Short mmCIF file of C-alpha atoms and ligand atoms in Angstrom, two decimals:
data_model
loop_
_atom_site.label_atom_id
_atom_site.label_comp_id
_atom_site.label_asym_id
_atom_site.label_seq_id
_atom_site.Cartn_x
_atom_site.Cartn_y
_atom_site.Cartn_z
CA MET R 1 6.96 -22.81 -8.03
CA ALA R 2 4.88 -19.77 -8.95
CA ASP R 3 1.27 -20.52 -9.81
CA PRO R 4 0.93 -19.59 -13.52
CA THR R 5 -2.80 -18.89 -13.10
CA ARG R 6 -2.15 -16.38 -10.37
CA HIS R 7 -2.14 -12.76 -11.38
CA PRO R 8 1.09 -11.01 -10.28
CA PHE R 9 -0.84 -8.11 -8.75
CA LEU R 10 -2.41 -10.54 -6.33
CA GLU R 11 0.88 -11.30 -4.64
CA ASP R 12 0.85 -7.75 -3.55
CA LEU R 13 -2.79 -7.64 -2.60
CA SER R 14 -2.65 -10.69 -0.36
CA LYS R 15 0.34 -9.32 1.49
CA HIS R 16 -1.30 -6.02 2.26
CA ARG R 17 -5.00 -6.58 2.50
CA GLY R 18 -6.58 -8.85 5.02
CA ALA R 19 -10.29 -9.39 5.52
CA PRO R 20 -11.59 -10.37 8.97
CA PRO R 21 -13.40 -13.71 9.41
CA THR R 22 -16.48 -13.36 7.26
CA ALA R 23 -19.70 -15.17 6.47
CA VAL R 24 -20.98 -14.13 3.05
CA VAL R 25 -24.73 -14.67 2.89
CA ILE R 26 -26.15 -14.58 -0.63
CA PHE R 27 -29.84 -13.72 -0.95
CA GLY R 28 -30.99 -15.09 -4.28
CA ALA R 29 -28.67 -18.06 -3.98
CA SER R 30 -30.26 -20.09 -6.75
CA GLY R 31 -30.24 -17.15 -9.18
CA ASP R 32 -28.31 -16.61 -12.35
CA LEU R 33 -25.86 -14.02 -11.00
CA THR R 34 -24.92 -16.28 -8.09
CA ALA R 35 -23.99 -19.10 -10.47
CA ARG R 36 -22.34 -16.99 -13.15
CA LYS R 37 -20.43 -14.49 -11.05
CA LEU R 38 -20.63 -14.76 -7.26
CA ILE R 39 -19.70 -18.39 -6.64
CA PRO R 40 -16.88 -18.26 -9.23
CA ALA R 41 -15.65 -15.02 -7.60
CA VAL R 42 -15.50 -16.66 -4.16
CA TYR R 43 -13.76 -19.67 -5.69
CA ASN R 44 -11.08 -17.58 -7.39
CA LEU R 45 -10.49 -15.56 -4.22
CA ALA R 46 -9.92 -18.88 -2.45
CA ALA R 47 -7.54 -20.01 -5.19
CA ASP R 48 -5.57 -16.79 -4.72
CA ASN R 49 -5.54 -17.23 -0.93
CA LEU R 50 -7.40 -13.98 -0.49
CA LEU R 51 -10.27 -15.28 1.61
CA PRO R 52 -9.95 -14.86 5.35
CA PRO R 53 -9.10 -18.07 7.22
CA ASP R 54 -12.55 -18.33 8.79
CA PHE R 55 -14.62 -17.83 5.68
CA HIS R 56 -18.16 -19.19 5.37
CA LEU R 57 -20.56 -19.08 2.46
CA VAL R 58 -24.28 -19.24 3.18
CA GLY R 59 -26.84 -19.45 0.41
CA TYR R 60 -30.33 -18.14 1.18
CA GLY R 61 -33.36 -18.50 -1.08
CA ARG R 62 -36.99 -19.45 -1.26
CA LYS R 63 -36.30 -22.91 -2.69
CA GLU R 64 -35.76 -25.79 -0.26
CA ILE R 65 -32.23 -26.96 -1.01
CA ALA R 66 -30.14 -29.27 1.19
CA ASP R 67 -26.57 -28.20 2.02
CA ALA R 68 -25.15 -31.03 -0.08
CA GLU R 69 -27.27 -30.07 -3.08
CA PHE R 70 -26.23 -26.43 -2.78
CA ARG R 71 -22.58 -27.52 -2.76
CA THR R 72 -23.17 -29.53 -5.92
CA LEU R 73 -24.84 -26.54 -7.58
CA ALA R 74 -21.93 -24.34 -6.55
CA ALA R 75 -19.35 -26.80 -7.89
CA ASP R 76 -21.26 -27.01 -11.19
CA ALA R 77 -21.31 -23.21 -11.40
CA ILE R 78 -17.54 -23.12 -10.92
CA LYS R 79 -17.03 -25.75 -13.61
CA GLU R 80 -19.14 -23.79 -16.04
CA PHE R 81 -18.32 -20.17 -15.29
CA SER R 82 -15.04 -19.81 -13.39
CA ARG R 83 -11.94 -18.46 -15.13
CA ARG R 84 -10.05 -21.31 -13.48
CA GLU R 85 -10.86 -24.99 -13.57
CA LEU R 86 -12.32 -26.53 -10.45
CA SER R 87 -9.58 -28.00 -8.28
CA ASP R 88 -10.67 -30.36 -5.52
CA ASP R 89 -8.11 -28.90 -3.19
CA VAL R 90 -9.37 -25.30 -3.46
CA TRP R 91 -13.05 -26.20 -3.62
CA GLY R 92 -12.69 -28.63 -0.72
CA ARG R 93 -11.61 -25.72 1.51
CA ILE R 94 -14.78 -23.76 0.74
CA ALA R 95 -17.19 -26.65 0.32
CA GLU R 96 -16.96 -27.75 3.92
CA ARG R 97 -17.97 -24.23 4.97
CA THR R 98 -20.77 -23.82 2.45
CA THR R 99 -24.32 -24.12 3.76
CA TYR R 100 -27.84 -23.15 2.78
CA VAL R 101 -30.82 -21.67 4.56
CA ALA R 102 -34.27 -21.78 2.95
CA GLY R 103 -36.71 -18.98 3.65
CA GLY R 104 -38.90 -16.23 2.27
CA TYR R 105 -37.66 -12.66 1.97
CA ASP R 106 -40.61 -11.27 3.87
CA ASP R 107 -40.70 -13.99 6.52
CA PRO R 108 -39.36 -12.74 9.87
CA ALA R 109 -39.19 -16.30 11.26
CA ALA R 110 -36.88 -17.32 8.41
CA PHE R 111 -34.55 -14.42 9.24
CA ASP R 112 -34.51 -15.57 12.85
CA ARG R 113 -33.44 -18.99 11.58
CA LEU R 114 -30.69 -17.33 9.55
CA ALA R 115 -29.56 -15.48 12.69
CA GLU R 116 -29.36 -18.77 14.57
CA HIS R 117 -27.42 -20.30 11.69
CA LEU R 118 -24.86 -17.48 11.82
CA ALA R 119 -24.67 -17.72 15.61
CA ARG R 120 -23.77 -21.41 15.23
CA ILE R 121 -20.94 -20.42 12.87
CA ASP R 122 -19.67 -17.95 15.49
CA GLU R 123 -19.75 -20.70 18.09
CA GLN R 124 -17.93 -23.11 15.82
CA ILE R 125 -15.16 -20.60 15.18
CA GLY R 126 -15.08 -19.32 18.70
CA ARG R 127 -15.34 -15.67 17.66
CA GLU R 128 -17.80 -13.35 15.99
CA VAL R 129 -17.63 -13.40 12.19
CA GLN R 130 -18.41 -10.36 10.10
CA PRO R 131 -21.69 -10.99 8.26
CA LEU R 132 -21.63 -9.72 4.68
CA PHE R 133 -25.10 -9.90 3.14
CA TYR R 134 -25.18 -9.95 -0.64
CA ILE R 135 -28.60 -8.95 -1.99
CA SER R 136 -28.72 -10.50 -5.43
CA THR R 137 -32.47 -10.69 -5.88
CA PRO R 138 -35.07 -8.89 -7.99
CA PRO R 139 -35.50 -5.32 -6.68
CA SER R 140 -39.05 -6.00 -5.49
CA VAL R 141 -37.65 -7.79 -2.43
CA PHE R 142 -34.80 -5.40 -1.58
CA GLU R 143 -36.93 -3.61 0.94
CA PRO R 144 -38.32 -6.66 2.84
CA ILE R 145 -34.81 -8.12 3.02
CA LEU R 146 -33.34 -4.91 4.42
CA LEU R 147 -36.15 -4.48 6.92
CA ASN R 148 -35.93 -8.10 8.04
CA LEU R 149 -32.17 -7.82 8.45
CA GLY R 150 -32.78 -4.87 10.73
CA ARG R 151 -35.68 -6.40 12.62
CA SER R 152 -33.88 -9.69 13.30
CA GLY R 153 -30.81 -7.86 14.56
CA LEU R 154 -28.69 -9.38 11.78
CA ALA R 155 -27.79 -5.94 10.50
CA GLN R 156 -27.77 -2.89 12.65
CA LYS R 157 -26.23 0.49 12.46
CA HIS R 158 -22.56 0.12 13.22
CA LEU R 159 -22.12 1.23 16.81
CA GLY R 160 -18.37 0.88 17.17
CA LYS R 161 -18.26 -2.92 17.03
CA PRO R 162 -15.21 -3.98 15.04
CA HIS R 163 -16.84 -6.48 12.69
CA HIS R 164 -20.17 -4.95 11.94
CA ALA R 165 -22.62 -6.23 9.31
CA LYS R 166 -22.26 -5.04 5.74
CA VAL R 167 -24.67 -5.25 2.86
CA ILE R 168 -23.85 -5.48 -0.84
CA ILE R 169 -26.74 -4.49 -3.08
CA GLU R 170 -27.00 -5.30 -6.76
CA LYS R 171 -28.52 -2.80 -9.17
CA PRO R 172 -31.00 -1.40 -9.94
CA PHE R 173 -30.91 1.20 -7.18
CA GLY R 174 -34.41 2.38 -8.00
CA ARG R 175 -35.92 2.96 -11.41
CA ASP R 176 -36.21 6.75 -11.12
CA LEU R 177 -35.41 9.49 -8.63
CA THR R 178 -38.41 8.85 -6.38
CA SER R 179 -37.78 5.12 -6.02
CA ALA R 180 -34.03 5.67 -5.57
CA LEU R 181 -34.71 8.12 -2.73
CA GLU R 182 -37.12 5.65 -1.17
CA LEU R 183 -34.62 2.79 -1.38
CA ASN R 184 -31.88 4.93 0.12
CA ARG R 185 -34.21 5.91 2.96
CA THR R 186 -34.88 2.22 3.71
CA ILE R 187 -31.18 1.41 3.54
CA THR R 188 -30.19 4.18 5.90
CA SER R 189 -32.97 3.29 8.33
CA VAL R 190 -31.14 -0.02 8.88
CA LEU R 191 -27.48 0.74 8.18
CA GLU R 192 -24.93 3.51 8.16
CA GLU R 193 -23.92 4.54 4.63
CA HIS R 194 -20.42 3.11 5.13
CA GLN R 195 -21.92 -0.35 5.71
CA VAL R 196 -23.58 -0.29 2.29
CA TYR R 197 -21.87 -1.47 -0.89
CA ARG R 198 -23.92 -0.68 -4.00
CA ILE R 199 -22.40 -2.66 -6.81
CA ASP R 200 -21.73 -1.35 -10.28
CA HIS R 201 -19.65 -4.16 -11.69
CA TYR R 202 -18.01 -1.78 -14.19
CA LEU R 203 -16.04 -0.31 -11.30
CA GLY R 204 -14.58 -3.75 -10.64
CA LYS R 205 -13.14 -4.00 -14.15
CA GLU R 206 -9.37 -3.68 -14.24
CA THR R 207 -9.41 -1.20 -17.09
CA VAL R 208 -11.89 1.07 -15.35
CA GLN R 209 -9.56 1.23 -12.36
CA ASP R 210 -6.68 1.79 -14.74
CA LEU R 211 -8.41 4.93 -15.92
CA LEU R 212 -7.68 6.52 -12.54
CA VAL R 213 -4.08 5.33 -12.63
CA GLN R 214 -3.52 6.60 -16.17
CA ARG R 215 -5.04 9.98 -15.37
CA PHE R 216 -3.35 10.57 -12.05
CA ALA R 217 -0.13 8.55 -12.08
CA ASN R 218 1.10 10.19 -15.30
CA SER R 219 1.88 13.85 -15.58
CA ILE R 220 1.40 14.19 -19.33
CA PHE R 221 -2.40 14.02 -19.39
CA GLU R 222 -3.44 16.58 -16.78
CA PRO R 223 -2.27 19.70 -18.68
CA LEU R 224 -4.28 18.58 -21.72
CA TRP R 225 -7.33 17.33 -19.85
CA ASN R 226 -9.64 20.25 -20.41
CA ARG R 227 -11.62 22.34 -22.90
CA ASN R 228 -8.48 24.00 -24.28
CA PHE R 229 -7.23 20.76 -25.84
CA ILE R 230 -10.09 18.31 -25.90
CA ASP R 231 -12.72 18.59 -28.59
CA ASN R 232 -15.15 15.89 -27.50
CA VAL R 233 -15.32 12.65 -25.57
CA GLN R 234 -17.15 9.57 -26.87
CA ILE R 235 -18.08 6.72 -24.59
CA THR R 236 -19.36 3.57 -26.24
CA VAL R 237 -20.76 0.56 -24.45
CA ALA R 238 -21.82 -1.74 -27.28
CA GLU R 239 -22.98 -5.32 -26.94
CA GLU R 240 -23.50 -8.01 -29.54
CA VAL R 241 -25.98 -9.87 -27.37
CA GLY R 242 -29.70 -9.16 -27.57
CA VAL R 243 -32.09 -9.41 -24.65
CA GLY R 244 -32.18 -13.21 -24.90
CA SER R 245 -34.32 -14.72 -22.18
CA ARG R 246 -34.30 -11.51 -20.12
CA GLY R 247 -37.19 -9.92 -22.02
CA GLY R 248 -39.37 -9.64 -18.91
CA TYR R 249 -36.67 -7.72 -17.04
CA TYR R 250 -35.59 -5.66 -20.03
CA GLU R 251 -39.09 -4.43 -20.86
CA GLN R 252 -39.11 -2.74 -17.43
CA SER R 253 -35.66 -1.34 -17.96
CA GLY R 254 -34.31 -0.38 -21.42
CA ALA R 255 -30.84 0.82 -22.38
CA LEU R 256 -31.05 4.03 -20.38
CA ARG R 257 -31.83 2.37 -17.06
CA ASP R 258 -29.84 -0.81 -17.74
CA MET R 259 -26.56 0.69 -18.96
CA ILE R 260 -26.45 4.48 -19.31
CA GLN R 261 -27.69 5.69 -15.93
CA ASN R 262 -25.25 3.45 -14.06
CA HIS R 263 -22.29 1.88 -15.92
CA THR R 264 -21.80 4.57 -18.54
CA MET R 265 -22.17 7.41 -16.02
CA GLN R 266 -19.47 5.83 -13.88
CA LEU R 267 -17.18 5.99 -16.88
CA VAL R 268 -18.11 9.65 -17.40
CA ALA R 269 -17.45 10.46 -13.75
CA LEU R 270 -14.02 8.83 -13.67
CA THR R 271 -13.00 10.40 -16.97
CA ALA R 272 -14.09 13.91 -16.13
CA MET R 273 -13.85 14.35 -12.35
CA GLU R 274 -11.27 16.59 -10.74
CA PRO R 275 -8.21 14.95 -9.15
CA PRO R 276 -9.28 13.80 -5.67
CA GLY R 277 -7.26 14.92 -2.67
CA SER R 278 -6.40 11.30 -1.84
CA LEU R 279 -7.26 7.76 -2.86
CA ASP R 280 -9.62 7.53 0.05
CA ALA R 281 -13.10 6.22 -0.91
CA GLU R 282 -14.89 9.38 0.19
CA ALA R 283 -12.43 11.71 -1.54
CA ILE R 284 -12.99 9.91 -4.84
CA ARG R 285 -16.74 9.62 -4.44
CA ASP R 286 -17.03 13.30 -3.48
CA GLU R 287 -15.33 14.26 -6.75
CA LYS R 288 -17.58 11.96 -8.75
CA VAL R 289 -20.70 13.48 -7.21
CA LYS R 290 -19.39 17.01 -7.84
CA LEU R 291 -18.89 16.15 -11.49
CA LEU R 292 -22.31 14.53 -11.86
CA ARG R 293 -23.91 17.60 -10.33
CA ALA R 294 -22.23 19.84 -12.92
CA ILE R 295 -23.98 18.06 -15.81
CA GLN R 296 -26.68 20.21 -17.35
CA PRO R 297 -30.30 19.03 -17.57
CA LEU R 298 -31.01 17.14 -20.80
CA ASP R 299 -33.25 18.46 -23.53
CA PRO R 300 -35.33 15.43 -24.67
CA GLN R 301 -35.63 16.96 -28.15
CA HIS R 302 -32.01 17.72 -28.86
CA ASP R 303 -29.68 15.89 -26.50
CA VAL R 304 -30.80 12.30 -26.89
CA ALA R 305 -31.62 9.55 -29.37
CA ARG R 306 -33.25 6.17 -28.78
CA ALA R 307 -33.95 3.15 -30.93
CA GLN R 308 -34.75 -0.55 -31.05
CA TYR R 309 -32.94 -3.21 -33.03
CA ASP R 310 -34.54 -4.71 -36.08
CA ALA R 311 -33.68 -8.07 -37.55
CA GLY R 312 -30.17 -8.27 -38.99
CA MET R 313 -27.00 -10.32 -39.20
CA ILE R 314 -24.29 -10.70 -36.58
CA ALA R 315 -21.17 -12.69 -37.39
CA GLY R 316 -22.93 -14.20 -40.40
CA LYS R 317 -25.90 -15.34 -38.34
CA PRO R 318 -29.43 -13.94 -38.74
CA GLU R 319 -30.84 -12.34 -35.57
CA LYS R 320 -34.44 -11.32 -34.77
CA GLY R 321 -35.61 -7.82 -34.12
CA TYR R 322 -36.38 -6.69 -30.57
CA LEU R 323 -40.14 -6.78 -31.10
CA GLN R 324 -39.92 -10.43 -32.15
CA GLU R 325 -37.98 -11.49 -29.04
CA GLU R 326 -39.63 -13.57 -26.32
CA GLY R 327 -41.59 -11.65 -23.71
CA ILE R 328 -41.60 -8.31 -25.55
CA ALA R 329 -44.82 -6.31 -25.94
CA GLU R 330 -46.08 -6.00 -29.51
CA ALA R 331 -45.72 -2.22 -29.59
CA SER R 332 -43.05 -1.98 -26.90
CA ASN R 333 -41.53 1.42 -26.40
CA THR R 334 -38.48 0.10 -24.56
CA GLU R 335 -35.25 1.33 -26.14
CA THR R 336 -32.43 -1.12 -26.79
CA TYR R 337 -30.12 1.72 -27.79
CA ALA R 338 -29.67 5.18 -26.34
CA ALA R 339 -27.32 7.99 -27.23
CA ILE R 340 -26.89 11.10 -25.10
CA ARG R 341 -25.04 14.41 -25.43
CA LEU R 342 -23.94 15.65 -22.03
CA SER R 343 -22.78 19.18 -21.30
CA ILE R 344 -20.70 19.61 -18.19
CA ASN R 345 -20.89 23.09 -16.90
CA ASN R 346 -17.63 23.56 -15.05
CA TRP R 347 -14.35 25.33 -15.61
CA ARG R 348 -12.64 22.27 -17.09
CA TRP R 349 -15.29 21.01 -19.48
CA GLN R 350 -17.59 23.79 -20.55
CA GLY R 351 -18.20 23.48 -24.30
CA VAL R 352 -16.80 19.94 -24.60
CA PRO R 353 -19.60 17.53 -25.50
CA PHE R 354 -19.53 14.11 -23.89
CA TYR R 355 -21.32 11.70 -26.22
CA LEU R 356 -22.53 8.43 -24.73
CA ARG R 357 -24.07 5.48 -26.53
CA SER R 358 -25.06 2.04 -25.46
CA GLY R 359 -26.94 -0.61 -27.35
CA LYS R 360 -27.68 -4.28 -27.65
CA ARG R 361 -27.19 -6.25 -30.87
CA MET R 362 -24.58 -3.89 -32.22
CA ALA R 363 -21.81 -4.74 -34.66
CA ARG R 364 -19.33 -5.80 -32.03
CA ARG R 365 -18.93 -6.03 -28.26
CA VAL R 366 -16.81 -3.09 -27.25
CA THR R 367 -16.60 -0.67 -24.37
CA GLU R 368 -14.30 2.28 -24.88
CA ILE R 369 -13.71 5.84 -23.81
CA ALA R 370 -12.34 7.90 -26.69
CA VAL R 371 -10.94 11.33 -25.92
CA GLN R 372 -10.66 13.33 -29.12
CA PHE R 373 -8.27 16.24 -29.15
CA LYS R 374 -8.59 19.48 -31.06
CA ARG R 375 -6.95 19.71 -34.45
CA PRO R 376 -3.68 21.61 -34.73
CA PRO R 377 -3.82 25.03 -36.44
CA GLY R 378 -4.18 24.39 -40.18
CA THR R 379 -1.09 26.29 -41.25
CA LEU R 380 1.31 23.47 -42.07
CA PHE R 381 -0.07 20.03 -42.79
CA ALA R 382 -3.44 21.11 -44.03
CA GLY R 383 -5.16 20.77 -47.37
CA GLY R 384 -4.68 18.22 -50.14
CA GLY R 385 -2.29 15.30 -49.84
CA PHE R 386 -2.19 15.10 -46.08
CA ASP R 387 -4.11 12.31 -44.45
CA LEU R 388 -4.64 13.63 -40.94
CA ALA R 389 -6.61 11.94 -38.21
CA THR R 390 -7.96 13.52 -35.06
CA ASN R 391 -5.58 12.72 -32.19
CA THR R 392 -7.56 10.26 -30.11
CA LEU R 393 -6.67 8.68 -26.81
CA SER R 394 -8.82 5.64 -26.28
CA PHE R 395 -9.22 3.52 -23.23
CA GLN R 396 -10.32 0.05 -24.31
CA ILE R 397 -12.32 -1.15 -21.36
CA GLN R 398 -13.24 -4.45 -23.04
CA PRO R 399 -12.52 -6.69 -24.84
CA ASP R 400 -8.87 -6.47 -25.90
CA GLU R 401 -8.21 -4.28 -22.87
CA GLY R 402 -5.66 -1.53 -23.28
CA LEU R 403 -4.91 2.03 -24.19
CA SER R 404 -4.14 3.50 -27.58
CA MET R 405 -3.31 6.86 -29.05
CA VAL R 406 -3.83 7.89 -32.64
CA LEU R 407 -1.14 10.26 -33.90
CA ASN R 408 -0.19 11.47 -37.36
CA GLY R 409 3.16 10.31 -38.71
CA LYS R 410 5.23 10.62 -41.85
CA VAL R 411 5.08 7.82 -44.37
CA PRO R 412 8.68 6.79 -45.13
CA GLY R 413 9.84 8.00 -48.52
CA LEU R 414 11.22 10.94 -50.36
CA GLU R 415 8.03 12.94 -50.38
CA THR R 416 6.28 14.28 -47.28
CA ARG R 417 3.13 12.28 -46.88
CA THR R 418 1.29 11.76 -43.61
CA GLN R 419 -0.67 8.84 -42.26
CA PRO R 420 -2.46 8.20 -38.96
CA VAL R 421 -0.47 5.81 -36.78
CA LYS R 422 -1.44 4.08 -33.56
CA MET R 423 0.52 3.63 -30.34
CA SER R 424 -0.94 0.86 -28.24
CA PHE R 425 -0.59 -0.81 -24.90
CA ARG R 426 -2.39 -4.13 -24.50
CA TYR R 427 -3.03 -5.70 -21.12
CA SER R 428 -2.74 -9.21 -22.51
CA THR R 429 0.71 -8.67 -23.97
CA THR R 430 2.13 -6.80 -20.99
CA PHE R 431 0.48 -8.59 -18.08
CA GLY R 432 -0.87 -11.85 -19.51
CA SER R 433 -4.54 -12.54 -19.88
CA ASN R 434 -5.52 -14.04 -16.55
CA THR R 435 -7.03 -10.89 -15.06
CA PRO R 436 -9.35 -11.20 -12.05
CA GLU R 437 -13.05 -10.78 -12.75
CA ALA R 438 -14.77 -7.62 -11.54
CA TYR R 439 -16.76 -9.47 -8.89
CA GLU R 440 -13.62 -10.90 -7.28
CA ARG R 441 -12.27 -7.47 -6.57
CA LEU R 442 -15.62 -6.15 -5.41
CA VAL R 443 -16.43 -9.01 -3.03
CA LEU R 444 -12.94 -8.75 -1.56
CA ASP R 445 -13.18 -4.96 -1.16
CA ALA R 446 -16.53 -5.26 0.61
CA MET R 447 -15.10 -7.88 2.99
CA ILE R 448 -12.19 -5.56 3.76
CA GLY R 449 -14.46 -2.54 4.05
CA ASP R 450 -13.11 -0.50 1.12
CA GLY R 451 -15.99 1.38 -0.52
CA THR R 452 -13.95 3.11 -3.24
CA LEU R 453 -15.32 0.99 -6.08
CA PHE R 454 -18.95 1.15 -4.95
CA ILE R 455 -21.71 3.66 -5.58
CA ARG R 456 -22.59 5.98 -2.75
CA GLY R 457 -26.28 6.82 -2.22
CA ASP R 458 -25.90 10.41 -3.41
CA GLU R 459 -24.15 9.27 -6.61
CA ALA R 460 -27.11 7.09 -7.56
CA GLU R 461 -29.54 9.88 -6.70
CA THR R 462 -27.66 12.52 -8.72
CA SER R 463 -27.63 10.30 -11.78
CA TRP R 464 -31.35 9.57 -11.45
CA LYS R 465 -32.03 13.27 -11.07
CA LEU R 466 -30.46 13.82 -14.48
CA TYR R 467 -32.28 10.99 -16.26
CA THR R 468 -35.72 10.93 -14.62
CA PRO R 469 -37.16 13.86 -16.64
CA LEU R 470 -35.95 12.15 -19.82
CA LEU R 471 -37.53 8.83 -18.86
CA GLU R 472 -40.77 10.67 -18.15
CA ALA R 473 -40.64 12.45 -21.51
CA TRP R 474 -40.05 9.14 -23.29
CA ALA R 475 -42.88 7.43 -21.42
CA GLU R 476 -45.20 10.22 -22.51
CA ALA R 477 -44.03 10.17 -26.13
CA GLY R 478 -44.60 6.40 -26.47
CA ARG R 479 -43.06 5.26 -29.74
CA VAL R 480 -42.85 8.77 -31.19
CA GLY R 481 -39.16 9.48 -31.77
CA MET R 482 -38.14 5.81 -31.50
CA ASP R 483 -35.76 4.99 -34.36
CA SER R 484 -34.51 1.53 -35.35
CA TYR R 485 -31.21 -0.05 -36.43
CA PRO R 486 -30.43 -3.40 -37.99
CA ALA R 487 -28.95 -5.96 -35.61
CA GLY R 488 -25.21 -6.01 -36.29
CA SER R 489 -24.92 -2.31 -37.15
CA TRP R 490 -23.42 0.65 -35.29
CA GLY R 491 -26.78 2.15 -34.37
CA PRO R 492 -29.60 4.31 -35.70
CA ALA R 493 -29.58 7.38 -37.93
CA ASN R 494 -30.97 9.63 -35.19
CA ALA R 495 -27.80 9.01 -33.15
CA ASP R 496 -25.68 10.12 -36.11
CA GLU R 497 -27.78 13.27 -36.36
CA LEU R 498 -27.17 13.95 -32.67
CA LEU R 499 -23.43 14.24 -33.36
CA ASP R 500 -23.83 15.85 -36.72
CA ALA R 501 -25.44 18.84 -35.00
CA GLY R 502 -22.16 19.48 -33.20
CA GLY R 503 -20.04 18.82 -36.30
CA HIS R 504 -18.89 15.43 -35.00
CA LEU R 505 -18.97 11.82 -36.16
CA TRP R 506 -19.16 8.66 -34.07
CA ARG R 507 -15.90 6.82 -34.00
CA LYS R 508 -15.85 3.30 -35.40
CA PRO R 509 -14.35 1.44 -32.45
C1 BG6 I 601 -25.58 -5.56 -16.87
C2 BG6 I 601 -26.79 -5.36 -17.71
O1 BG6 I 601 -25.55 -4.65 -15.81
O2 BG6 I 601 -24.41 -5.36 -17.66
C3 BG6 I 601 -26.79 -6.29 -18.91
O3 BG6 I 601 -27.97 -5.59 -16.95
C4 BG6 I 601 -25.49 -6.14 -19.67
O4 BG6 I 601 -27.90 -6.02 -19.76
C5 BG6 I 601 -24.30 -6.26 -18.74
O5 BG6 I 601 -25.45 -7.14 -20.67
C6 BG6 I 601 -23.00 -5.94 -19.47
O6 BG6 I 601 -21.93 -6.24 -18.65
P1 BG6 I 601 -20.49 -6.55 -19.27
O7 BG6 I 601 -19.61 -6.70 -18.09
O8 BG6 I 601 -20.65 -7.80 -20.09
O9 BG6 I 601 -20.15 -5.39 -20.12
#
């Protein structure tokens, strides 16, 4: 009988995509991301029979944890965070191959121990497994980990061996252009670029991948996808959550570094890039980089807005302001909201503003890309009596994933009256709601060696090149120019002014 929790797409995937025997080694194994995302991702891949037959999971961290205790922690993480319930049968298959190595990130002897541990796995299996190192630690230890991987021989530049080492790196890839260049230099001193998988989990989201399919598997969009028909594009990444217990991290980051520079720019790149010559990873990433390079430098006075949330109400519950949250400096100048107007100087997009906004503690959690089309000539249905909306194609990335188009239609009746109407496609109604999580797809792709949904070094650098001057200008300005917005609202007044200058209004998602 078909497994009702199994996504139909996966039937196809498992038939066509096989990963070689792999040992996934997670650095930062007792961290939050490991429990919330990585262990559940591995578990769901196992449930879908997508893990290679000789799969091993190795946790690595500073804490001394026995294998049995690590297995218990992993099982608890699955119970709490997995989209499927823990089944003894599935978990049993992974549990017996789940082990833990304790060691420091800058301790060469500990990496030698890890190498011995992996060698024992090879011996047990009777062949060499592909080591896939997942760096899920604070960025301060990225460099020692990479250097120790190189020094211990665990990761080396791929020299034609079939199952060479790969490394997945979590964001942030630097905090400005200089640090991003430095990190990329360290990475490429140890590995070839094609062995590196920089994660932006937005690329693992089904709807983000669907954006490529919608654009390039349908012929109706391409003729309209340019400055002749499109008036503006609005990309919103709004969250209801505040900074919670992550104040320490967030103070060093802010909305621009945390969301705009990475996730939101990926959405821009996929929306605006030229059609790639093929679906090959490099063809797609080349087009993304070309697009990012065509974005004009930002004017800190006129192209951007930033703000912090004040106290307010969300879903009937009072919420504190950012400055009252735990671990936040009294006069912090970290923005929890940023809005940006991008100008893309190429043949397709010149003159079409791309407005981006991302904020915490906003009215509702929603990520969407809204493409607003130009109005028709005002000769027929213009003036009084006609309720006309701007034609808008919106990709709902989350929640309530789908695609909708706002058109203008006639209200039934004997007079001619118009009303905006919406055509919608919803993932949940068409495909059911049990969609794989982003990390499942990304871990599987890295095991297989498909880099399409990962950030290449030059992509990260190009995006930092755009935003570093702005970050410097903000650091210099301190709190001057920092607006505020009540928690539970759609953002600050200065972001409305940003659009007003171009004769536009933010959409209410
Ligand atoms: C992370 C950010 O990269 O993305 C978080 O660090 C943010 O601050 C999260 O909350 C949002 O991810 P998602 O998948 O919930 O939209």
